[in-house]
C-alpha positions as a Python dict, from the first residue, in 0.01 Angstrom:
ca = {
    (1, 'G'): (0, 0, 0),
    (2, 'T'): (98, 374, 43),
    (3, 'P'): (312, 539, 283),
    (4, 'I'): (-12, 731, 371),
    (5, 'F'): (-210, 394, 407),
    (6, 'K'): (40, 256, 694),
    (7, 'D'): (75, 609, 796),
    (8, 'G'): (-327, 516, 839),
    (9, 'I'): (-233, 210, 1087),
    (10, 'K'): (-19, 338, 1293),
    (11, 'C'): (-317, 579, 1379),
    (12, 'M'): (-567, 377, 1430),
    (13, 'M'): (-338, 138, 1620),
    (14, 'A'): (-279, 404, 1872),
    (15, 'I'): (-577, 470, 1883),
    (16, 'S'): (-706, 164, 1973),
    (17, 'S'): (-385, 94, 2198),
    (18, 'G'): (-503, 469, 2411),
    (19, 'V'): (-824, 318, 2420),
    (20, 'N'): (-772, -18, 2622),
    (21, 'S'): (-506, 132, 2830),
    (22, 'V'): (-861, 395, 2994),
    (23, 'R'): (-1046, 42, 2959),
    (24, 'A'): (-710, -139, 3156),
    (25, 'G'): (-723, 181, 3426),
    (26, 'L'): (-1131, 134, 3425),
    (27, 'F'): (-1069, -170, 3541),
    (28, 'G'): (-852, -95, 3812),
    (29, 'L'): (-569, -287, 3585),
    (30, 'S'): (-238, -35, 3658),
    (31, 'G'): (-21, -260, 3504),
    (32, 'N'): (-172, -325, 3154),
    (33, 'A'): (-283, -4, 3152),
    (34, 'A'): (64, 151, 3183),
    (35, 'G'): (213, -65, 2878),
    (36, 'S'): (-91, -29, 2648),
    (37, 'A'): (-22, 411, 2741),
    (38, 'G'): (277, 383, 2604),
    (39, 'I'): (266, 167, 2276),
    (40, 'A'): (6, 434, 2197),
    (41, 'K'): (251, 706, 2283),
    (42, 'L'): (522, 566, 2041),
    (43, 'L'): (269, 484, 1781),
    (44, 'F'): (132, 869, 1768),
    (45, 'V'): (532, 1017, 1799),
    (46, 'A'): (577, 831, 1519),
    (47, 'A'): (308, 847, 1284),
    (48, 'L'): (334, 1234, 1340),
    (49, 'I'): (711, 1190, 1265),
    (50, 'I'): (596, 1041, 952),
    (51, 'F'): (364, 1259, 895),
    (52, 'V'): (590, 1616, 890),
    (53, 'I'): (875, 1408, 643),
    (54, 'F'): (634, 1388, 410),
    (55, 'L'): (428, 1734, 455),
    (56, 'V'): (838, 1882, 414),
    (57, 'L'): (840, 1675, 116),
    (58, 'A'): (551, 1738, -43),
    (59, 'L'): (616, 2159, -12),
    (60, 'V'): (958, 2084, -166),
    (61, 'A'): (861, 1915, -397),
    (62, 'G'): (483, 2199, -487),
    (63, 'K'): (823, 2413, -485),
    (64, 'K'): (1044, 2271, -793),
    (65, 'L'): (708, 2201, -934),
    (66, 'S'): (603, 2579, -977),
    (67, 'R'): (913, 2678, -1091),
}
């Protein structure tokens, strides 16, 4: 698939990990909640970094095409 599709999957995984951490916290499983929250943070940061890289590449390519 395309990199944007892979980035979307990472965002969905981060959201589901965040939801799982909230659910685990509600049921008193604090160790599991901390693990899920850590995974969610990691996936969110990875998706954000990829987004910024592609945004910069698109802006650079757009400027080269407009010349």
